[in-house]
mmCIF file of C-alpha atoms in Angstrom:
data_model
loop_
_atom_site.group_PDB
_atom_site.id
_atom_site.type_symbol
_atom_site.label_atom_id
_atom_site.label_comp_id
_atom_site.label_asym_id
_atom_site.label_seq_id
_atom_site.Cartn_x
_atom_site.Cartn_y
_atom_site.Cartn_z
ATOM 1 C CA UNK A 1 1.197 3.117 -20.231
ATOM 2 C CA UNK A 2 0.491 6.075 -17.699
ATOM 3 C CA UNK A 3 -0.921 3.877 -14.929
ATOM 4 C CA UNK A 4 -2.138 5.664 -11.739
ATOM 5 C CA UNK A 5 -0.950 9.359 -11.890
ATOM 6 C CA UNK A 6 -1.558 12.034 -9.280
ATOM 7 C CA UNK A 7 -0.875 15.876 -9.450
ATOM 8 C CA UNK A 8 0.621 17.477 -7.638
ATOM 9 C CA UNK A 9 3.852 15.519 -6.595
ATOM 10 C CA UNK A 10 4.706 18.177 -3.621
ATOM 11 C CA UNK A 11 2.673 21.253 -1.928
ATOM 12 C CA UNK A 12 2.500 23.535 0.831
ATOM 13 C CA UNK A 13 -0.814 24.862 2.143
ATOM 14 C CA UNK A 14 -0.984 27.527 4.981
ATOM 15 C CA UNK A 15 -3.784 26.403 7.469
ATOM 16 C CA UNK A 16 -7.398 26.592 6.756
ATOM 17 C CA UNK A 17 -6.808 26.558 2.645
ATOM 18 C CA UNK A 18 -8.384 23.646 0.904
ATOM 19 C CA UNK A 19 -6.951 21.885 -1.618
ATOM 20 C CA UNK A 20 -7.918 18.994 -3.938
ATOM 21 C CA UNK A 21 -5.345 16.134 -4.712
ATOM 22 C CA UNK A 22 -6.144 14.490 -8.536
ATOM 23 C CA UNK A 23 -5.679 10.864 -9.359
ATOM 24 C CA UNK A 24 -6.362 9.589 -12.492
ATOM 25 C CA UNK A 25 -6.069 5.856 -14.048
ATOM 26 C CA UNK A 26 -6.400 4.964 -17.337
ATOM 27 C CA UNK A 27 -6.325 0.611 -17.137
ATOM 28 C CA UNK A 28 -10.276 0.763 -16.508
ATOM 29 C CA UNK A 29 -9.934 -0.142 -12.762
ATOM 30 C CA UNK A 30 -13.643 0.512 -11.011
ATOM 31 C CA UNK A 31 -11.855 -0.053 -7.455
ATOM 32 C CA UNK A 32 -9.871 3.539 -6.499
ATOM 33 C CA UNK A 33 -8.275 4.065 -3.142
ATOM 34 C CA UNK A 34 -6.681 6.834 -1.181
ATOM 35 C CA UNK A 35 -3.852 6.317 1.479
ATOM 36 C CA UNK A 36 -2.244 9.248 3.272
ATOM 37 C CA UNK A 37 1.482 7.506 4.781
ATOM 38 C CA UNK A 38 2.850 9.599 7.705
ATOM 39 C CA UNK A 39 6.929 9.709 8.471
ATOM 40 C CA UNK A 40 8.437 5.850 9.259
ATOM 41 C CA UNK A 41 4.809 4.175 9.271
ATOM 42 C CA UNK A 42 2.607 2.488 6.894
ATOM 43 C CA UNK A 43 -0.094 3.415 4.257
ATOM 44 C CA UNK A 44 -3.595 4.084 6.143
ATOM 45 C CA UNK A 45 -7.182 4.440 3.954
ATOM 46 C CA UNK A 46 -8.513 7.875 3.840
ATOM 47 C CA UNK A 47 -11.657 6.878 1.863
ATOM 48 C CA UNK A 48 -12.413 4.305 -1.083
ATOM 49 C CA UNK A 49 -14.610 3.628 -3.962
ATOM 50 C CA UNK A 50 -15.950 0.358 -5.861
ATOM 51 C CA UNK A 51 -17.043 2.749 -8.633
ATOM 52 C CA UNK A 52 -18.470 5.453 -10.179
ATOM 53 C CA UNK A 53 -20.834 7.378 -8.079
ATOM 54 C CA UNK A 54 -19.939 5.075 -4.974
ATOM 55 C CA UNK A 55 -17.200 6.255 -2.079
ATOM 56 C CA UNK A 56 -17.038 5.001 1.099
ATOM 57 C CA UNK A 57 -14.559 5.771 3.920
ATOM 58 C CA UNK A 58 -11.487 4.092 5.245
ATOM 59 C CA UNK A 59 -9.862 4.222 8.663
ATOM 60 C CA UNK A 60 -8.631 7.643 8.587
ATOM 61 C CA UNK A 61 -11.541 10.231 6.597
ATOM 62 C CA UNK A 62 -11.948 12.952 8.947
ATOM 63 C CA UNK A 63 -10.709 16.595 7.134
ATOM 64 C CA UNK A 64 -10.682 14.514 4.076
ATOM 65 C CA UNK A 65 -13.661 14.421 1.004
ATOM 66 C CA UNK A 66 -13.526 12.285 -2.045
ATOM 67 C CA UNK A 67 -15.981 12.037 -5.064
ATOM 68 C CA UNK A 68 -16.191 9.796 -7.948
ATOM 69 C CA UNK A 69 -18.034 11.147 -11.075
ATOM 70 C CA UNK A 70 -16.197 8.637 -13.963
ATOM 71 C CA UNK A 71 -14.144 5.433 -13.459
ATOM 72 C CA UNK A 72 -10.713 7.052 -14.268
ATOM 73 C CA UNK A 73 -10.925 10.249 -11.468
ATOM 74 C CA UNK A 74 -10.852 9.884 -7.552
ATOM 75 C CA UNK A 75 -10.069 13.419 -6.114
ATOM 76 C CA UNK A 76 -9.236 13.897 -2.658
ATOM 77 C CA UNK A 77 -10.472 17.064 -1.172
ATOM 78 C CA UNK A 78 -9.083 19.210 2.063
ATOM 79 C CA UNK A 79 -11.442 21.608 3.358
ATOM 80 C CA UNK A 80 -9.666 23.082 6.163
ATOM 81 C CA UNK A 81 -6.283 22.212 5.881
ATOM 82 C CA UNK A 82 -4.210 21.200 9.037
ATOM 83 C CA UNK A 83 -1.176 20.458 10.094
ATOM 84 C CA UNK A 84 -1.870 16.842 11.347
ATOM 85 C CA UNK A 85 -2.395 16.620 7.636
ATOM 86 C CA UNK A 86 1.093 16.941 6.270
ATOM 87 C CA UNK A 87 1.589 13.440 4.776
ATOM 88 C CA UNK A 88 2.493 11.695 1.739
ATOM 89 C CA UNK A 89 -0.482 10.991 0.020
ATOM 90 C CA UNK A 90 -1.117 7.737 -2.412
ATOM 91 C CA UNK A 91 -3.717 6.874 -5.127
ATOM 92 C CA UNK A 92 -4.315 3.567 -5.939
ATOM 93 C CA UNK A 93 -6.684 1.340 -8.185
ATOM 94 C CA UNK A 94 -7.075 -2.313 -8.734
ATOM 95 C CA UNK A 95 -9.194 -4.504 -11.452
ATOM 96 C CA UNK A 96 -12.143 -5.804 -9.423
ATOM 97 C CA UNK A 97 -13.120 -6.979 -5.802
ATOM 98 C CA UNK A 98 -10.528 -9.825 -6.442
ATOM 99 C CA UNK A 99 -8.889 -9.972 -3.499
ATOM 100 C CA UNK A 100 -5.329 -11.410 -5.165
ATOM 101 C CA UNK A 101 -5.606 -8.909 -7.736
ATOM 102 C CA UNK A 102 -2.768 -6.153 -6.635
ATOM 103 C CA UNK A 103 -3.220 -2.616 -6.479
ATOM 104 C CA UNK A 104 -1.103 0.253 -8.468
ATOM 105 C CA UNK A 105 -0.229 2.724 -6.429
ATOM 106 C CA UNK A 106 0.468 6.343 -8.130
ATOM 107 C CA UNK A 107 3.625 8.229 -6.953
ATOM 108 C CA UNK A 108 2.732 9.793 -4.487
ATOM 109 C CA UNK A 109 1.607 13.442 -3.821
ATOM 110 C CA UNK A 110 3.851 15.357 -0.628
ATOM 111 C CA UNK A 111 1.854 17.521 1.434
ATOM 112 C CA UNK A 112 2.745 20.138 4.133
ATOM 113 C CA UNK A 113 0.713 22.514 6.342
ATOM 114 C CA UNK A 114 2.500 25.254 7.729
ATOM 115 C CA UNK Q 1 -10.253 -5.417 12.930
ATOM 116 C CA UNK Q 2 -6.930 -6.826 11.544
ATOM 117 C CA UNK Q 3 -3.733 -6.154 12.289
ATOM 118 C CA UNK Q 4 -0.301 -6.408 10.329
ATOM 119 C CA UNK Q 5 3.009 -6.065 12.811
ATOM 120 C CA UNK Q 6 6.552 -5.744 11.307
ATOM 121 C CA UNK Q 7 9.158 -6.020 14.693
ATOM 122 C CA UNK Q 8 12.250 -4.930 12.499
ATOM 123 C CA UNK Q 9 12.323 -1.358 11.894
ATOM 124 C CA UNK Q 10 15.439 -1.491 10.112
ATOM 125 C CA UNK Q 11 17.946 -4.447 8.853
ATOM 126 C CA UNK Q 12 21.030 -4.720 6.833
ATOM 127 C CA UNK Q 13 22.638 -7.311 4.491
ATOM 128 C CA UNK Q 14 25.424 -8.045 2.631
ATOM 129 C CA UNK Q 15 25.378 -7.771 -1.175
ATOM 130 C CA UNK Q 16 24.641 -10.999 -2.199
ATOM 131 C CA UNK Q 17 23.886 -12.800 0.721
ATOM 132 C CA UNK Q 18 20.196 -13.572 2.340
ATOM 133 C CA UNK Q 19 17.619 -11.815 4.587
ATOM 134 C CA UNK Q 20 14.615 -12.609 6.082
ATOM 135 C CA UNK Q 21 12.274 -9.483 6.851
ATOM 136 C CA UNK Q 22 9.354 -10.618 9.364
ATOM 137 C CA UNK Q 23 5.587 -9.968 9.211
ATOM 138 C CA UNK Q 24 3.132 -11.228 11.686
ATOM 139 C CA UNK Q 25 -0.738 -10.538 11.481
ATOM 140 C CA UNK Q 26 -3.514 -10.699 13.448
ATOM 141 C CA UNK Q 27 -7.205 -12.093 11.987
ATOM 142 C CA UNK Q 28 -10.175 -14.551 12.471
ATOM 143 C CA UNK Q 29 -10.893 -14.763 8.347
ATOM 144 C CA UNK Q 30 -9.778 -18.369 7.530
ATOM 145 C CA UNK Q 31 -9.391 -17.332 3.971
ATOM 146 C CA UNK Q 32 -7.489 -14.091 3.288
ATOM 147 C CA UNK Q 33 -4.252 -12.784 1.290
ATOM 148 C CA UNK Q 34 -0.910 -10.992 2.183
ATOM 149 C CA UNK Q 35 0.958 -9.150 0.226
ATOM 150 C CA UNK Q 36 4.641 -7.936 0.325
ATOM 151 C CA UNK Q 37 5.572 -4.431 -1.204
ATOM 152 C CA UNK Q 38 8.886 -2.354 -1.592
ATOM 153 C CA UNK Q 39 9.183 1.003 -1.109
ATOM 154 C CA UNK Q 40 12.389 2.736 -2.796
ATOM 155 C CA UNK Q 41 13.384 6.139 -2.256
ATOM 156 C CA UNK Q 42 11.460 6.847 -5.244
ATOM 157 C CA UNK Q 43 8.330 6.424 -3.378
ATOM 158 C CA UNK Q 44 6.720 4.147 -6.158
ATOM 159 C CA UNK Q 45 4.956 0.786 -4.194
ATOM 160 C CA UNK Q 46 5.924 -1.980 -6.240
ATOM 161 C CA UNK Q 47 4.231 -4.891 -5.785
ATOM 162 C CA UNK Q 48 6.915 -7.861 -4.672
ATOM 163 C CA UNK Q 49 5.157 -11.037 -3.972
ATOM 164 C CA UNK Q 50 1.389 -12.418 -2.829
ATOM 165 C CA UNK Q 51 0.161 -15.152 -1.118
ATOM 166 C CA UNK Q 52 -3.469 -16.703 -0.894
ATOM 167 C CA UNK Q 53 -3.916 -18.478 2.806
ATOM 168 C CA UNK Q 54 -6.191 -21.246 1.233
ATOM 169 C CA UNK Q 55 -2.769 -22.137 -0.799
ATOM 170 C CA UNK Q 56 -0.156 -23.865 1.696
ATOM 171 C CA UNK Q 57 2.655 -23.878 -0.707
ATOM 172 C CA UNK Q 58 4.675 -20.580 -0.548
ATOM 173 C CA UNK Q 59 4.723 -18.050 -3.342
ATOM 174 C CA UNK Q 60 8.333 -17.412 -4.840
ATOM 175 C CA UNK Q 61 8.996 -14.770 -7.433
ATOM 176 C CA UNK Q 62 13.024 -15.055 -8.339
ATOM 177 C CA UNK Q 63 14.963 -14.006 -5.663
ATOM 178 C CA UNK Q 64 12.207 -13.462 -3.491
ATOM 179 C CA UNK Q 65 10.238 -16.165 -1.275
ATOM 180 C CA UNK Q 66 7.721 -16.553 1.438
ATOM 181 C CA UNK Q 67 7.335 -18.374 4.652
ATOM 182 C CA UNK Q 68 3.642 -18.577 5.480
ATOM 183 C CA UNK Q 69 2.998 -20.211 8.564
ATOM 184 C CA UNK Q 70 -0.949 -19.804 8.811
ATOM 185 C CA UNK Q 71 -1.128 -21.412 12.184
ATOM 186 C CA UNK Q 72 1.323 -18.906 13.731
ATOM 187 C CA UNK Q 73 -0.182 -16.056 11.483
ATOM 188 C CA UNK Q 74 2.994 -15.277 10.388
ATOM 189 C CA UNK Q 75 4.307 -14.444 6.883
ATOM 190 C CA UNK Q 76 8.418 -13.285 6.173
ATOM 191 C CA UNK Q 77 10.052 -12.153 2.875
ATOM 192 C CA UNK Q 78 13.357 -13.932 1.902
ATOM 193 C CA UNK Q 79 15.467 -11.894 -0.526
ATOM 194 C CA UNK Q 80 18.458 -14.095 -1.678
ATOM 195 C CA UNK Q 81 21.104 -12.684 -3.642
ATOM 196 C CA UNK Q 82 20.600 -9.833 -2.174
ATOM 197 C CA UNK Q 83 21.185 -6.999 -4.732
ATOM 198 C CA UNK Q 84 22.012 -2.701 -3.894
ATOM 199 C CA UNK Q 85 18.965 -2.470 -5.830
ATOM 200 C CA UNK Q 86 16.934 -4.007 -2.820
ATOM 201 C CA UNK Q 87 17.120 -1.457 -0.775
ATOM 202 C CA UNK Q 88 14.037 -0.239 0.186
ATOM 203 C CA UNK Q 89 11.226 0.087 2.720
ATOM 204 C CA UNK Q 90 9.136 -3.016 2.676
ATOM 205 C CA UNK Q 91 5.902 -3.100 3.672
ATOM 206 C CA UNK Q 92 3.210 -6.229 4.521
ATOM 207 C CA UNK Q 93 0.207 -6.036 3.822
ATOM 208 C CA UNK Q 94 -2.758 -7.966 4.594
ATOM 209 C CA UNK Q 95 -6.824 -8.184 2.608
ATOM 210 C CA UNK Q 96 -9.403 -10.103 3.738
ATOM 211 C CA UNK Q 97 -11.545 -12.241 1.501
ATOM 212 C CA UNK Q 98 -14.931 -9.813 0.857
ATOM 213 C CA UNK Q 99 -13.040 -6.370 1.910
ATOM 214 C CA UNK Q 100 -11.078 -4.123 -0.550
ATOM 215 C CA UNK Q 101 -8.901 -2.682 1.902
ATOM 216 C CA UNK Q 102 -5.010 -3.577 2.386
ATOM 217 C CA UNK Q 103 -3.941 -2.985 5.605
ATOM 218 C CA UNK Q 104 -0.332 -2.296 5.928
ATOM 219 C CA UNK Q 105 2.640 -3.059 8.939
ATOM 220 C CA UNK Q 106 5.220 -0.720 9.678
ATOM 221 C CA UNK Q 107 7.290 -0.653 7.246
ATOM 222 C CA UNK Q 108 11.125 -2.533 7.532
ATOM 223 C CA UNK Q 109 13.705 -0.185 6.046
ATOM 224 C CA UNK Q 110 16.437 -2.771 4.422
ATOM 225 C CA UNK Q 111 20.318 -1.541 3.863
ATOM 226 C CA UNK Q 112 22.117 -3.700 1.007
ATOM 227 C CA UNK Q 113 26.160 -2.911 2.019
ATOM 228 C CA UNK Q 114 28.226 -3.448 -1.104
#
């Protein structure tokens, strides 16, 4: 049972190059999430969706795109990458708008911009 | 917009003995749900234990418990029997009752001594 996966698990970008971070679920979840978590602090929402063809953002989108073309695929996109961007970056997913229901966070992609 | 504040940036126990980790939150939703989740070095976020405000009696899950004080908006972890597999970051995390956004504290970075 693969869960919430995300590729890659570490990278390093230069400034300016783009990038686009994959998460994929296979438990049929139509609620995706991504969370970027910088050094000693807590997870903060880049962007979300509540299915296919429907993204909205979070608290933190700016520099950040996402798009949602089938239930099991979120990708986050960097444009321009920057170094206020080096994070650890999570995918997660949950069943339905359930608030109880928990979500399943992937592993974890770690990002630097040098 | 809600808040989620976790005072103890680091705390330490004794294997097999008991610790409290704190969480306090800030909201005007009557009806909303926290969540507790650990952190290992792994960088997995593992679900520990969830709580519904409309329900006064406090969630347990083994070796783990909750104090939910709803009044004082405040919701700890007790890990008893504390074990060196424990140690972790832990993070709170609060969801309010239409939104599908968790919003996270901190962090509290627990040390299990052997």
């Amino acid at each position: 049972n693969a869960g919430v996966t995300q590729t890659p698990k570490f990278r390093i970008l230069k400034i300016g190059q783009s990038m686009t971070l994959q998460c994929t679920q296979d438990m049929n979840h139509n609620y995706m999430y991504w969370y970027r978590q910088d050094p000693g602090m807590g997870l903060k929402l880049i962007y979300y969706s509540v299915g296919a063809g429907i993204t909205d953002k979070g608290e933190v989108p700016n520099g950040y795109n996402v798009s949602r073309s089938t239930t099991e695929d979120f990708p986050l996109r960097l444009e321009l990458a920057a170094p206020s961007q080096t994070s650890v970056y999570f995918c997660a997913s949950s069943w339905d708008r359930t608030p109880n229901q928990p979500q399943h966070f992937g592993d974890g992609t770690r990002l630097s911009i040098l | 917009a809600q808040t989620v504040t976790q005072s103890q940036p680091e705390m330490s126990v004794q294997e097999a003995e008991t610790v409290t980790l704190s969480c306090t939150y800030d909201t005007s939703e009557s009806d909303y749900y926290l969540f507790w989740y650990k952190q290992p070095p792994s960088r997995q976020m593992i679900l520990v234990i969830r709580q519904e405000a409309y329900k006064q009696q406090n969630a347990t899950e083994n070796r783990f418990s909750v104090n939910f004080q709803k009044a004082a908006k405040s919701f700890s972890l007790k890990i008893s029997d504390s074990q060196l597999g424990d140690a972790a970051m832990y993070f709170c995390a609060y969801r309010g009752p239409y939104g599908n956004k968790l919003v996270f504290g901190a962090g509290t970075i627990l040390r299990v001594k052997s």
